[in-house]
Amino acid sequence: MQTHPVLRYTIGECSLGLLLVAVGERGICAILIDDAREALVADLQRRFRRAELRECPAAGNSRFEQVRRCVDDPSQTLAAPLELHGTPFQRKVWDALLAIPKGTTTNYAEIARRIGAPTSSRAVGAAIAANPLAVVVPCHRVLRSDGALSGYRWGVSRKRVLLEREARAATGDDAAPERAERGISRISLAGAADQE
């Protein structure tokens, strides 16, 4: 008998709309933002087709509260373990995103160079779009090469708000300890087969 992984998820409000936080066996595996509850659950089910989803209340949920604080206040750092599901290329891109300091931005071509795939800007863009951990894996810090805001899975207006908050919070802030604490060593790297 084949067993399906169980994901426990919580939906509640944050400053950017509705926030969904899902937890797997090894840590937080999805942080999604939307205005519609149904869209959040559908997105989670699409990302984890084989998983059994179980909703948990937001009240008293410490992991949900930790994530909400990080979304609402860029000075906060998430201490909970992360569980990323993706291909090796996606995980490499997401690792590069984790190295972008708060209050700064980069572009798709620079991420491609950092991961040793300088001609793969489009593939980098696709990997960034597949990021399951909004805000915590900071895909919002990636701009077009001309510095303009580009598409963001959770909406360009949310991206703008996040960047403005981080820019204000980073004034006089040393981001190095935060980067080290959220580095790849804290992430459980699950294979691409896990997401089907």
mmCIF file with all atom_site columns, C-alpha atoms in Angstrom:
data_model
loop_
_atom_site.group_PDB
_atom_site.id
_atom_site.type_symbol
_atom_site.label_atom_id
_atom_site.label_alt_id
_atom_site.label_comp_id
_atom_site.label_asym_id
_atom_site.label_entity_id
_atom_site.label_seq_id
_atom_site.pdbx_PDB_ins_code
_atom_site.Cartn_x
_atom_site.Cartn_y
_atom_site.Cartn_z
_atom_site.occupancy
_atom_site.B_iso_or_equiv
_atom_site.pdbx_formal_charge
_atom_site.auth_seq_id
_atom_site.auth_comp_id
_atom_site.auth_asym_id
_atom_site.auth_atom_id
_atom_site.pdbx_PDB_model_num
ATOM 1   C CA . MET A 1 1   ? 0.000  0.000  0.000   1.00 0.00 ? 1   MET A CA 1
ATOM 2   C CA . GLN A 1 2   ? 1.417  3.348  -1.065  1.00 0.00 ? 2   GLN A CA 1
ATOM 3   C CA . THR A 1 3   ? 1.270  6.131  1.492   1.00 0.00 ? 3   THR A CA 1
ATOM 4   C CA . HIS A 1 4   ? 1.039  9.776  0.553   1.00 0.00 ? 4   HIS A CA 1
ATOM 5   C CA . PRO A 1 5   ? 2.951  12.474 2.386   1.00 0.00 ? 5   PRO A CA 1
ATOM 6   C CA . VAL A 1 6   ? 0.840  14.565 4.724   1.00 0.00 ? 6   VAL A CA 1
ATOM 7   C CA . LEU A 1 7   ? 1.084  18.338 4.503   1.00 0.00 ? 7   LEU A CA 1
ATOM 8   C CA . ARG A 1 8   ? -0.466 20.404 7.250   1.00 0.00 ? 8   ARG A CA 1
ATOM 9   C CA . TYR A 1 9   ? -1.381 23.891 6.140   1.00 0.00 ? 9   TYR A CA 1
ATOM 10  C CA . THR A 1 10  ? -2.718 27.026 7.748   1.00 0.00 ? 10  THR A CA 1
ATOM 11  C CA . ILE A 1 11  ? -4.325 30.044 6.104   1.00 0.00 ? 11  ILE A CA 1
ATOM 12  C CA . GLY A 1 12  ? -4.578 33.422 7.790   1.00 0.00 ? 12  GLY A CA 1
ATOM 13  C CA . GLU A 1 13  ? -4.255 37.114 7.109   1.00 0.00 ? 13  GLU A CA 1
ATOM 14  C CA . CYS A 1 14  ? -1.034 39.050 6.699   1.00 0.00 ? 14  CYS A CA 1
ATOM 15  C CA . SER A 1 15  ? -0.256 42.562 5.501   1.00 0.00 ? 15  SER A CA 1
ATOM 16  C CA . LEU A 1 16  ? -0.103 41.346 1.871   1.00 0.00 ? 16  LEU A CA 1
ATOM 17  C CA . GLY A 1 17  ? -3.424 39.458 1.824   1.00 0.00 ? 17  GLY A CA 1
ATOM 18  C CA . LEU A 1 18  ? -4.073 35.841 2.730   1.00 0.00 ? 18  LEU A CA 1
ATOM 19  C CA . LEU A 1 19  ? -1.063 33.750 3.690   1.00 0.00 ? 19  LEU A CA 1
ATOM 20  C CA . LEU A 1 20  ? -0.811 29.962 3.431   1.00 0.00 ? 20  LEU A CA 1
ATOM 21  C CA . VAL A 1 21  ? 1.961  28.148 5.298   1.00 0.00 ? 21  VAL A CA 1
ATOM 22  C CA . ALA A 1 22  ? 2.363  24.395 4.693   1.00 0.00 ? 22  ALA A CA 1
ATOM 23  C CA . VAL A 1 23  ? 4.582  22.077 6.709   1.00 0.00 ? 23  VAL A CA 1
ATOM 24  C CA . GLY A 1 24  ? 5.909  18.689 5.612   1.00 0.00 ? 24  GLY A CA 1
ATOM 25  C CA . GLU A 1 25  ? 7.942  16.087 7.488   1.00 0.00 ? 25  GLU A CA 1
ATOM 26  C CA . ARG A 1 26  ? 11.156 18.140 7.534   1.00 0.00 ? 26  ARG A CA 1
ATOM 27  C CA . GLY A 1 27  ? 9.958  21.727 7.669   1.00 0.00 ? 27  GLY A CA 1
ATOM 28  C CA . ILE A 1 28  ? 8.039  24.505 5.954   1.00 0.00 ? 28  ILE A CA 1
ATOM 29  C CA . CYS A 1 29  ? 7.532  23.489 2.315   1.00 0.00 ? 29  CYS A CA 1
ATOM 30  C CA . ALA A 1 30  ? 5.191  26.203 1.019   1.00 0.00 ? 30  ALA A CA 1
ATOM 31  C CA . ILE A 1 31  ? 4.526  29.857 1.751   1.00 0.00 ? 31  ILE A CA 1
ATOM 32  C CA . LEU A 1 32  ? 1.911  31.203 -0.644  1.00 0.00 ? 32  LEU A CA 1
ATOM 33  C CA . ILE A 1 33  ? 0.164  34.582 -0.851  1.00 0.00 ? 33  ILE A CA 1
ATOM 34  C CA . ASP A 1 34  ? -3.123 35.440 -2.574  1.00 0.00 ? 34  ASP A CA 1
ATOM 35  C CA . ASP A 1 35  ? -6.397 37.248 -2.007  1.00 0.00 ? 35  ASP A CA 1
ATOM 36  C CA . ALA A 1 36  ? -8.556 34.118 -2.355  1.00 0.00 ? 36  ALA A CA 1
ATOM 37  C CA . ARG A 1 37  ? -8.512 31.121 -0.033  1.00 0.00 ? 37  ARG A CA 1
ATOM 38  C CA . GLU A 1 38  ? -9.565 28.739 -2.828  1.00 0.00 ? 38  GLU A CA 1
ATOM 39  C CA . ALA A 1 39  ? -6.674 29.892 -5.033  1.00 0.00 ? 39  ALA A CA 1
ATOM 40  C CA . LEU A 1 40  ? -4.190 29.218 -2.228  1.00 0.00 ? 40  LEU A CA 1
ATOM 41  C CA . VAL A 1 41  ? -5.439 25.673 -1.650  1.00 0.00 ? 41  VAL A CA 1
ATOM 42  C CA . ALA A 1 42  ? -5.528 24.972 -5.411  1.00 0.00 ? 42  ALA A CA 1
ATOM 43  C CA . ASP A 1 43  ? -1.937 26.215 -5.773  1.00 0.00 ? 43  ASP A CA 1
ATOM 44  C CA . LEU A 1 44  ? -0.795 24.015 -2.883  1.00 0.00 ? 44  LEU A CA 1
ATOM 45  C CA . GLN A 1 45  ? -2.566 20.968 -4.351  1.00 0.00 ? 45  GLN A CA 1
ATOM 46  C CA . ARG A 1 46  ? -1.017 21.653 -7.776  1.00 0.00 ? 46  ARG A CA 1
ATOM 47  C CA . ARG A 1 47  ? 2.468  21.849 -6.277  1.00 0.00 ? 47  ARG A CA 1
ATOM 48  C CA . PHE A 1 48  ? 2.053  18.713 -4.142  1.00 0.00 ? 48  PHE A CA 1
ATOM 49  C CA . ARG A 1 49  ? -0.258 16.469 -6.189  1.00 0.00 ? 49  ARG A CA 1
ATOM 50  C CA . ARG A 1 50  ? 0.408  13.292 -4.242  1.00 0.00 ? 50  ARG A CA 1
ATOM 51  C CA . ALA A 1 51  ? 0.154  14.851 -0.798  1.00 0.00 ? 51  ALA A CA 1
ATOM 52  C CA . GLU A 1 52  ? -2.718 14.525 1.608   1.00 0.00 ? 52  GLU A CA 1
ATOM 53  C CA . LEU A 1 53  ? -3.589 18.070 2.678   1.00 0.00 ? 53  LEU A CA 1
ATOM 54  C CA . ARG A 1 54  ? -4.839 18.757 6.195   1.00 0.00 ? 54  ARG A CA 1
ATOM 55  C CA . GLU A 1 55  ? -5.868 22.230 7.300   1.00 0.00 ? 55  GLU A CA 1
ATOM 56  C CA . CYS A 1 56  ? -4.922 23.437 10.776  1.00 0.00 ? 56  CYS A CA 1
ATOM 57  C CA . PRO A 1 57  ? -6.231 26.561 12.533  1.00 0.00 ? 57  PRO A CA 1
ATOM 58  C CA . ALA A 1 58  ? -4.066 29.694 12.542  1.00 0.00 ? 58  ALA A CA 1
ATOM 59  C CA . ALA A 1 59  ? -4.728 30.410 16.220  1.00 0.00 ? 59  ALA A CA 1
ATOM 60  C CA . GLY A 1 60  ? -1.817 29.171 18.291  1.00 0.00 ? 60  GLY A CA 1
ATOM 61  C CA . ASN A 1 61  ? 0.150  27.926 15.257  1.00 0.00 ? 61  ASN A CA 1
ATOM 62  C CA . SER A 1 62  ? 3.715  29.036 16.039  1.00 0.00 ? 62  SER A CA 1
ATOM 63  C CA . ARG A 1 63  ? 5.187  28.321 12.594  1.00 0.00 ? 63  ARG A CA 1
ATOM 64  C CA . PHE A 1 64  ? 2.416  30.279 10.897  1.00 0.00 ? 64  PHE A CA 1
ATOM 65  C CA . GLU A 1 65  ? 3.000  33.189 13.282  1.00 0.00 ? 65  GLU A CA 1
ATOM 66  C CA . GLN A 1 66  ? 6.766  33.100 12.641  1.00 0.00 ? 66  GLN A CA 1
ATOM 67  C CA . VAL A 1 67  ? 6.208  33.264 8.882   1.00 0.00 ? 67  VAL A CA 1
ATOM 68  C CA . ARG A 1 68  ? 3.609  36.003 9.206   1.00 0.00 ? 68  ARG A CA 1
ATOM 69  C CA . ARG A 1 69  ? 6.053  38.096 11.250  1.00 0.00 ? 69  ARG A CA 1
ATOM 70  C CA . CYS A 1 70  ? 8.725  37.641 8.542   1.00 0.00 ? 70  CYS A CA 1
ATOM 71  C CA . VAL A 1 71  ? 6.287  38.655 5.795   1.00 0.00 ? 71  VAL A CA 1
ATOM 72  C CA . ASP A 1 72  ? 5.040  41.691 7.705   1.00 0.00 ? 72  ASP A CA 1
ATOM 73  C CA . ASP A 1 73  ? 8.380  42.864 9.141   1.00 0.00 ? 73  ASP A CA 1
ATOM 74  C CA . PRO A 1 74  ? 11.616 42.472 7.126   1.00 0.00 ? 74  PRO A CA 1
ATOM 75  C CA . SER A 1 75  ? 13.730 42.847 10.261  1.00 0.00 ? 75  SER A CA 1
ATOM 76  C CA . GLN A 1 76  ? 12.464 39.430 11.384  1.00 0.00 ? 76  GLN A CA 1
ATOM 77  C CA . THR A 1 77  ? 14.364 36.230 10.561  1.00 0.00 ? 77  THR A CA 1
ATOM 78  C CA . LEU A 1 78  ? 12.688 32.855 10.185  1.00 0.00 ? 78  LEU A CA 1
ATOM 79  C CA . ALA A 1 79  ? 14.206 30.270 12.530  1.00 0.00 ? 79  ALA A CA 1
ATOM 80  C CA . ALA A 1 80  ? 12.077 27.311 11.386  1.00 0.00 ? 80  ALA A CA 1
ATOM 81  C CA . PRO A 1 81  ? 13.576 24.664 9.070   1.00 0.00 ? 81  PRO A CA 1
ATOM 82  C CA . LEU A 1 82  ? 12.671 24.771 5.383   1.00 0.00 ? 82  LEU A CA 1
ATOM 83  C CA . GLU A 1 83  ? 11.874 21.819 3.121   1.00 0.00 ? 83  GLU A CA 1
ATOM 84  C CA . LEU A 1 84  ? 12.347 22.736 -0.542  1.00 0.00 ? 84  LEU A CA 1
ATOM 85  C CA . HIS A 1 85  ? 11.000 20.438 -3.250  1.00 0.00 ? 85  HIS A CA 1
ATOM 86  C CA . GLY A 1 86  ? 12.439 21.018 -6.713  1.00 0.00 ? 86  GLY A CA 1
ATOM 87  C CA . THR A 1 87  ? 14.850 19.949 -9.401  1.00 0.00 ? 87  THR A CA 1
ATOM 88  C CA . PRO A 1 88  ? 18.603 20.284 -8.822  1.00 0.00 ? 88  PRO A CA 1
ATOM 89  C CA . PHE A 1 89  ? 18.642 23.369 -11.096 1.00 0.00 ? 89  PHE A CA 1
ATOM 90  C CA . GLN A 1 90  ? 15.752 24.978 -9.211  1.00 0.00 ? 90  GLN A CA 1
ATOM 91  C CA . ARG A 1 91  ? 17.445 24.327 -5.868  1.00 0.00 ? 91  ARG A CA 1
ATOM 92  C CA . LYS A 1 92  ? 20.650 25.910 -7.177  1.00 0.00 ? 92  LYS A CA 1
ATOM 93  C CA . VAL A 1 93  ? 18.704 29.029 -8.196  1.00 0.00 ? 93  VAL A CA 1
ATOM 94  C CA . TRP A 1 94  ? 16.847 29.151 -4.868  1.00 0.00 ? 94  TRP A CA 1
ATOM 95  C CA . ASP A 1 95  ? 20.186 28.864 -3.026  1.00 0.00 ? 95  ASP A CA 1
ATOM 96  C CA . ALA A 1 96  ? 21.408 31.900 -4.992  1.00 0.00 ? 96  ALA A CA 1
ATOM 97  C CA . LEU A 1 97  ? 18.239 33.783 -3.987  1.00 0.00 ? 97  LEU A CA 1
ATOM 98  C CA . LEU A 1 98  ? 18.954 33.071 -0.319  1.00 0.00 ? 98  LEU A CA 1
ATOM 99  C CA . ALA A 1 99  ? 22.319 34.829 -0.715  1.00 0.00 ? 99  ALA A CA 1
ATOM 100 C CA . ILE A 1 100 ? 20.747 38.148 -1.807  1.00 0.00 ? 100 ILE A CA 1
ATOM 101 C CA . PRO A 1 101 ? 20.945 40.520 1.183   1.00 0.00 ? 101 PRO A CA 1
ATOM 102 C CA . LYS A 1 102 ? 17.832 42.283 2.427   1.00 0.00 ? 102 LYS A CA 1
ATOM 103 C CA . GLY A 1 103 ? 17.522 45.761 1.000   1.00 0.00 ? 103 GLY A CA 1
ATOM 104 C CA . THR A 1 104 ? 19.345 44.863 -2.227  1.00 0.00 ? 104 THR A CA 1
ATOM 105 C CA . THR A 1 105 ? 18.290 43.534 -5.612  1.00 0.00 ? 105 THR A CA 1
ATOM 106 C CA . THR A 1 106 ? 19.866 41.662 -8.504  1.00 0.00 ? 106 THR A CA 1
ATOM 107 C CA . ASN A 1 107 ? 18.747 40.516 -11.948 1.00 0.00 ? 107 ASN A CA 1
ATOM 108 C CA . TYR A 1 108 ? 18.114 37.243 -13.751 1.00 0.00 ? 108 TYR A CA 1
ATOM 109 C CA . ALA A 1 109 ? 21.386 37.367 -15.722 1.00 0.00 ? 109 ALA A CA 1
ATOM 110 C CA . GLU A 1 110 ? 23.407 37.886 -12.534 1.00 0.00 ? 110 GLU A CA 1
ATOM 111 C CA . ILE A 1 111 ? 21.727 34.895 -10.867 1.00 0.00 ? 111 ILE A CA 1
ATOM 112 C CA . ALA A 1 112 ? 22.528 32.824 -13.984 1.00 0.00 ? 112 ALA A CA 1
ATOM 113 C CA . ARG A 1 113 ? 26.193 33.878 -13.724 1.00 0.00 ? 113 ARG A CA 1
ATOM 114 C CA . ARG A 1 114 ? 26.321 33.135 -9.986  1.00 0.00 ? 114 ARG A CA 1
ATOM 115 C CA . ILE A 1 115 ? 25.150 29.561 -10.492 1.00 0.00 ? 115 ILE A CA 1
ATOM 116 C CA . GLY A 1 116 ? 27.561 28.946 -13.372 1.00 0.00 ? 116 GLY A CA 1
ATOM 117 C CA . ALA A 1 117 ? 24.948 28.982 -16.155 1.00 0.00 ? 117 ALA A CA 1
ATOM 118 C CA . PRO A 1 118 ? 25.492 32.417 -17.753 1.00 0.00 ? 118 PRO A CA 1
ATOM 119 C CA . THR A 1 119 ? 23.317 31.705 -20.809 1.00 0.00 ? 119 THR A CA 1
ATOM 120 C CA . SER A 1 120 ? 20.367 30.407 -18.790 1.00 0.00 ? 120 SER A CA 1
ATOM 121 C CA . SER A 1 121 ? 18.549 33.599 -17.783 1.00 0.00 ? 121 SER A CA 1
ATOM 122 C CA . ARG A 1 122 ? 15.201 32.268 -19.019 1.00 0.00 ? 122 ARG A CA 1
ATOM 123 C CA . ALA A 1 123 ? 15.613 28.976 -17.164 1.00 0.00 ? 123 ALA A CA 1
ATOM 124 C CA . VAL A 1 124 ? 16.563 30.983 -14.073 1.00 0.00 ? 124 VAL A CA 1
ATOM 125 C CA . GLY A 1 125 ? 13.359 32.996 -14.496 1.00 0.00 ? 125 GLY A CA 1
ATOM 126 C CA . ALA A 1 126 ? 11.326 29.786 -14.684 1.00 0.00 ? 126 ALA A CA 1
ATOM 127 C CA . ALA A 1 127 ? 13.004 28.421 -11.540 1.00 0.00 ? 127 ALA A CA 1
ATOM 128 C CA . ILE A 1 128 ? 12.329 31.678 -9.718  1.00 0.00 ? 128 ILE A CA 1
ATOM 129 C CA . ALA A 1 129 ? 8.670  31.538 -10.782 1.00 0.00 ? 129 ALA A CA 1
ATOM 130 C CA . ALA A 1 130 ? 8.455  28.012 -9.322  1.00 0.00 ? 130 ALA A CA 1
ATOM 131 C CA . ASN A 1 131 ? 9.717  29.129 -5.889  1.00 0.00 ? 131 ASN A CA 1
ATOM 132 C CA . PRO A 1 132 ? 7.282  27.704 -3.305  1.00 0.00 ? 132 PRO A CA 1
ATOM 133 C CA . LEU A 1 133 ? 8.447  29.862 -0.389  1.00 0.00 ? 133 LEU A CA 1
ATOM 134 C CA . ALA A 1 134 ? 7.287  33.454 -0.904  1.00 0.00 ? 134 ALA A CA 1
ATOM 135 C CA . VAL A 1 135 ? 9.353  36.118 0.854   1.00 0.00 ? 135 VAL A CA 1
ATOM 136 C CA . VAL A 1 136 ? 11.531 33.612 2.766   1.00 0.00 ? 136 VAL A CA 1
ATOM 137 C CA . VAL A 1 137 ? 13.298 32.527 -0.444  1.00 0.00 ? 137 VAL A CA 1
ATOM 138 C CA . PRO A 1 138 ? 13.453 36.112 -1.705  1.00 0.00 ? 138 PRO A CA 1
ATOM 139 C CA . CYS A 1 139 ? 12.553 35.915 -5.384  1.00 0.00 ? 139 CYS A CA 1
ATOM 140 C CA . HIS A 1 140 ? 11.062 39.408 -5.015  1.00 0.00 ? 140 HIS A CA 1
ATOM 141 C CA . ARG A 1 141 ? 14.649 40.758 -4.948  1.00 0.00 ? 141 ARG A CA 1
ATOM 142 C CA . VAL A 1 142 ? 15.200 39.848 -8.615  1.00 0.00 ? 142 VAL A CA 1
ATOM 143 C CA . LEU A 1 143 ? 14.524 42.566 -11.195 1.00 0.00 ? 143 LEU A CA 1
ATOM 144 C CA . ARG A 1 144 ? 14.868 42.834 -14.953 1.00 0.00 ? 144 ARG A CA 1
ATOM 145 C CA . SER A 1 145 ? 18.313 43.754 -16.300 1.00 0.00 ? 145 SER A CA 1
ATOM 146 C CA . ASP A 1 146 ? 17.128 47.352 -16.798 1.00 0.00 ? 146 ASP A CA 1
ATOM 147 C CA . GLY A 1 147 ? 16.196 47.548 -13.097 1.00 0.00 ? 147 GLY A CA 1
ATOM 148 C CA . ALA A 1 148 ? 12.445 47.522 -13.711 1.00 0.00 ? 148 ALA A CA 1
ATOM 149 C CA . LEU A 1 149 ? 10.047 45.422 -11.679 1.00 0.00 ? 149 LEU A CA 1
ATOM 150 C CA . SER A 1 150 ? 9.002  42.340 -13.578 1.00 0.00 ? 150 SER A CA 1
ATOM 151 C CA . GLY A 1 151 ? 6.472  39.616 -12.966 1.00 0.00 ? 151 GLY A CA 1
ATOM 152 C CA . TYR A 1 152 ? 6.113  38.215 -9.490  1.00 0.00 ? 152 TYR A CA 1
ATOM 153 C CA . ARG A 1 153 ? 4.159  35.066 -8.773  1.00 0.00 ? 153 ARG A CA 1
ATOM 154 C CA . TRP A 1 154 ? 2.240  36.835 -6.017  1.00 0.00 ? 154 TRP A CA 1
ATOM 155 C CA . GLY A 1 155 ? 1.726  40.148 -7.857  1.00 0.00 ? 155 GLY A CA 1
ATOM 156 C CA . VAL A 1 156 ? 3.987  43.054 -8.820  1.00 0.00 ? 156 VAL A CA 1
ATOM 157 C CA . SER A 1 157 ? 2.302  45.366 -6.292  1.00 0.00 ? 157 SER A CA 1
ATOM 158 C CA . ARG A 1 158 ? 3.268  42.946 -3.497  1.00 0.00 ? 158 ARG A CA 1
ATOM 159 C CA . LYS A 1 159 ? 6.818  42.809 -4.860  1.00 0.00 ? 159 LYS A CA 1
ATOM 160 C CA . ARG A 1 160 ? 7.021  46.613 -4.742  1.00 0.00 ? 160 ARG A CA 1
ATOM 161 C CA . VAL A 1 161 ? 5.764  46.696 -1.134  1.00 0.00 ? 161 VAL A CA 1
ATOM 162 C CA . LEU A 1 162 ? 8.274  44.035 -0.049  1.00 0.00 ? 162 LEU A CA 1
ATOM 163 C CA . LEU A 1 163 ? 11.201 45.832 -1.696  1.00 0.00 ? 163 LEU A CA 1
ATOM 164 C CA . GLU A 1 164 ? 10.207 49.183 -0.177  1.00 0.00 ? 164 GLU A CA 1
ATOM 165 C CA . ARG A 1 165 ? 9.899  47.647 3.307   1.00 0.00 ? 165 ARG A CA 1
ATOM 166 C CA . GLU A 1 166 ? 13.269 45.932 3.016   1.00 0.00 ? 166 GLU A CA 1
ATOM 167 C CA . ALA A 1 167 ? 14.986 49.076 1.727   1.00 0.00 ? 167 ALA A CA 1
ATOM 168 C CA . ARG A 1 168 ? 13.710 51.029 4.736   1.00 0.00 ? 168 ARG A CA 1
ATOM 169 C CA . ALA A 1 169 ? 14.635 48.281 7.203   1.00 0.00 ? 169 ALA A CA 1
ATOM 170 C CA . ALA A 1 170 ? 18.117 47.793 5.712   1.00 0.00 ? 170 ALA A CA 1
ATOM 171 C CA . THR A 1 171 ? 19.227 51.349 6.379   1.00 0.00 ? 171 THR A CA 1
ATOM 172 C CA . GLY A 1 172 ? 22.241 50.884 8.623   1.00 0.00 ? 172 GLY A CA 1
ATOM 173 C CA . ASP A 1 173 ? 21.537 47.146 8.897   1.00 0.00 ? 173 ASP A CA 1
ATOM 174 C CA . ASP A 1 174 ? 24.232 44.486 8.503   1.00 0.00 ? 174 ASP A CA 1
ATOM 175 C CA . ALA A 1 175 ? 22.608 41.662 6.509   1.00 0.00 ? 175 ALA A CA 1
ATOM 176 C CA . ALA A 1 176 ? 25.490 39.190 6.791   1.00 0.00 ? 176 ALA A CA 1
ATOM 177 C CA . PRO A 1 177 ? 24.275 37.365 9.957   1.00 0.00 ? 177 PRO A CA 1
ATOM 178 C CA . GLU A 1 178 ? 20.780 37.043 8.470   1.00 0.00 ? 178 GLU A CA 1
ATOM 179 C CA . ARG A 1 179 ? 22.140 35.488 5.260   1.00 0.00 ? 179 ARG A CA 1
ATOM 180 C CA . ALA A 1 180 ? 24.209 32.974 7.178   1.00 0.00 ? 180 ALA A CA 1
ATOM 181 C CA . GLU A 1 181 ? 21.279 31.975 9.374   1.00 0.00 ? 181 GLU A CA 1
ATOM 182 C CA . ARG A 1 182 ? 18.999 31.386 6.364   1.00 0.00 ? 182 ARG A CA 1
ATOM 183 C CA . GLY A 1 183 ? 21.690 29.705 4.261   1.00 0.00 ? 183 GLY A CA 1
ATOM 184 C CA . ILE A 1 184 ? 21.343 26.505 2.292   1.00 0.00 ? 184 ILE A CA 1
ATOM 185 C CA . SER A 1 185 ? 22.682 24.405 5.161   1.00 0.00 ? 185 SER A CA 1
ATOM 186 C CA . ARG A 1 186 ? 19.321 24.811 6.935   1.00 0.00 ? 186 ARG A CA 1
ATOM 187 C CA . ILE A 1 187 ? 17.316 23.543 3.989   1.00 0.00 ? 187 ILE A CA 1
ATOM 188 C CA . SER A 1 188 ? 16.282 19.971 3.489   1.00 0.00 ? 188 SER A CA 1
ATOM 189 C CA . LEU A 1 189 ? 16.696 19.407 -0.240  1.00 0.00 ? 189 LEU A CA 1
ATOM 190 C CA . ALA A 1 190 ? 13.986 17.078 -1.496  1.00 0.00 ? 190 ALA A CA 1
ATOM 191 C CA . GLY A 1 191 ? 14.016 15.632 -5.004  1.00 0.00 ? 191 GLY A CA 1
ATOM 192 C CA . ALA A 1 192 ? 11.814 16.725 -7.859  1.00 0.00 ? 192 ALA A CA 1
ATOM 193 C CA . ALA A 1 193 ? 9.938  13.430 -7.712  1.00 0.00 ? 193 ALA A CA 1
ATOM 194 C CA . ASP A 1 194 ? 8.569  14.469 -4.320  1.00 0.00 ? 194 ASP A CA 1
ATOM 195 C CA . GLN A 1 195 ? 6.406  17.180 -5.829  1.00 0.00 ? 195 GLN A CA 1
ATOM 196 C CA . GLU A 1 196 ? 4.337  14.937 -8.083  1.00 0.00 ? 196 GLU A CA 1
#
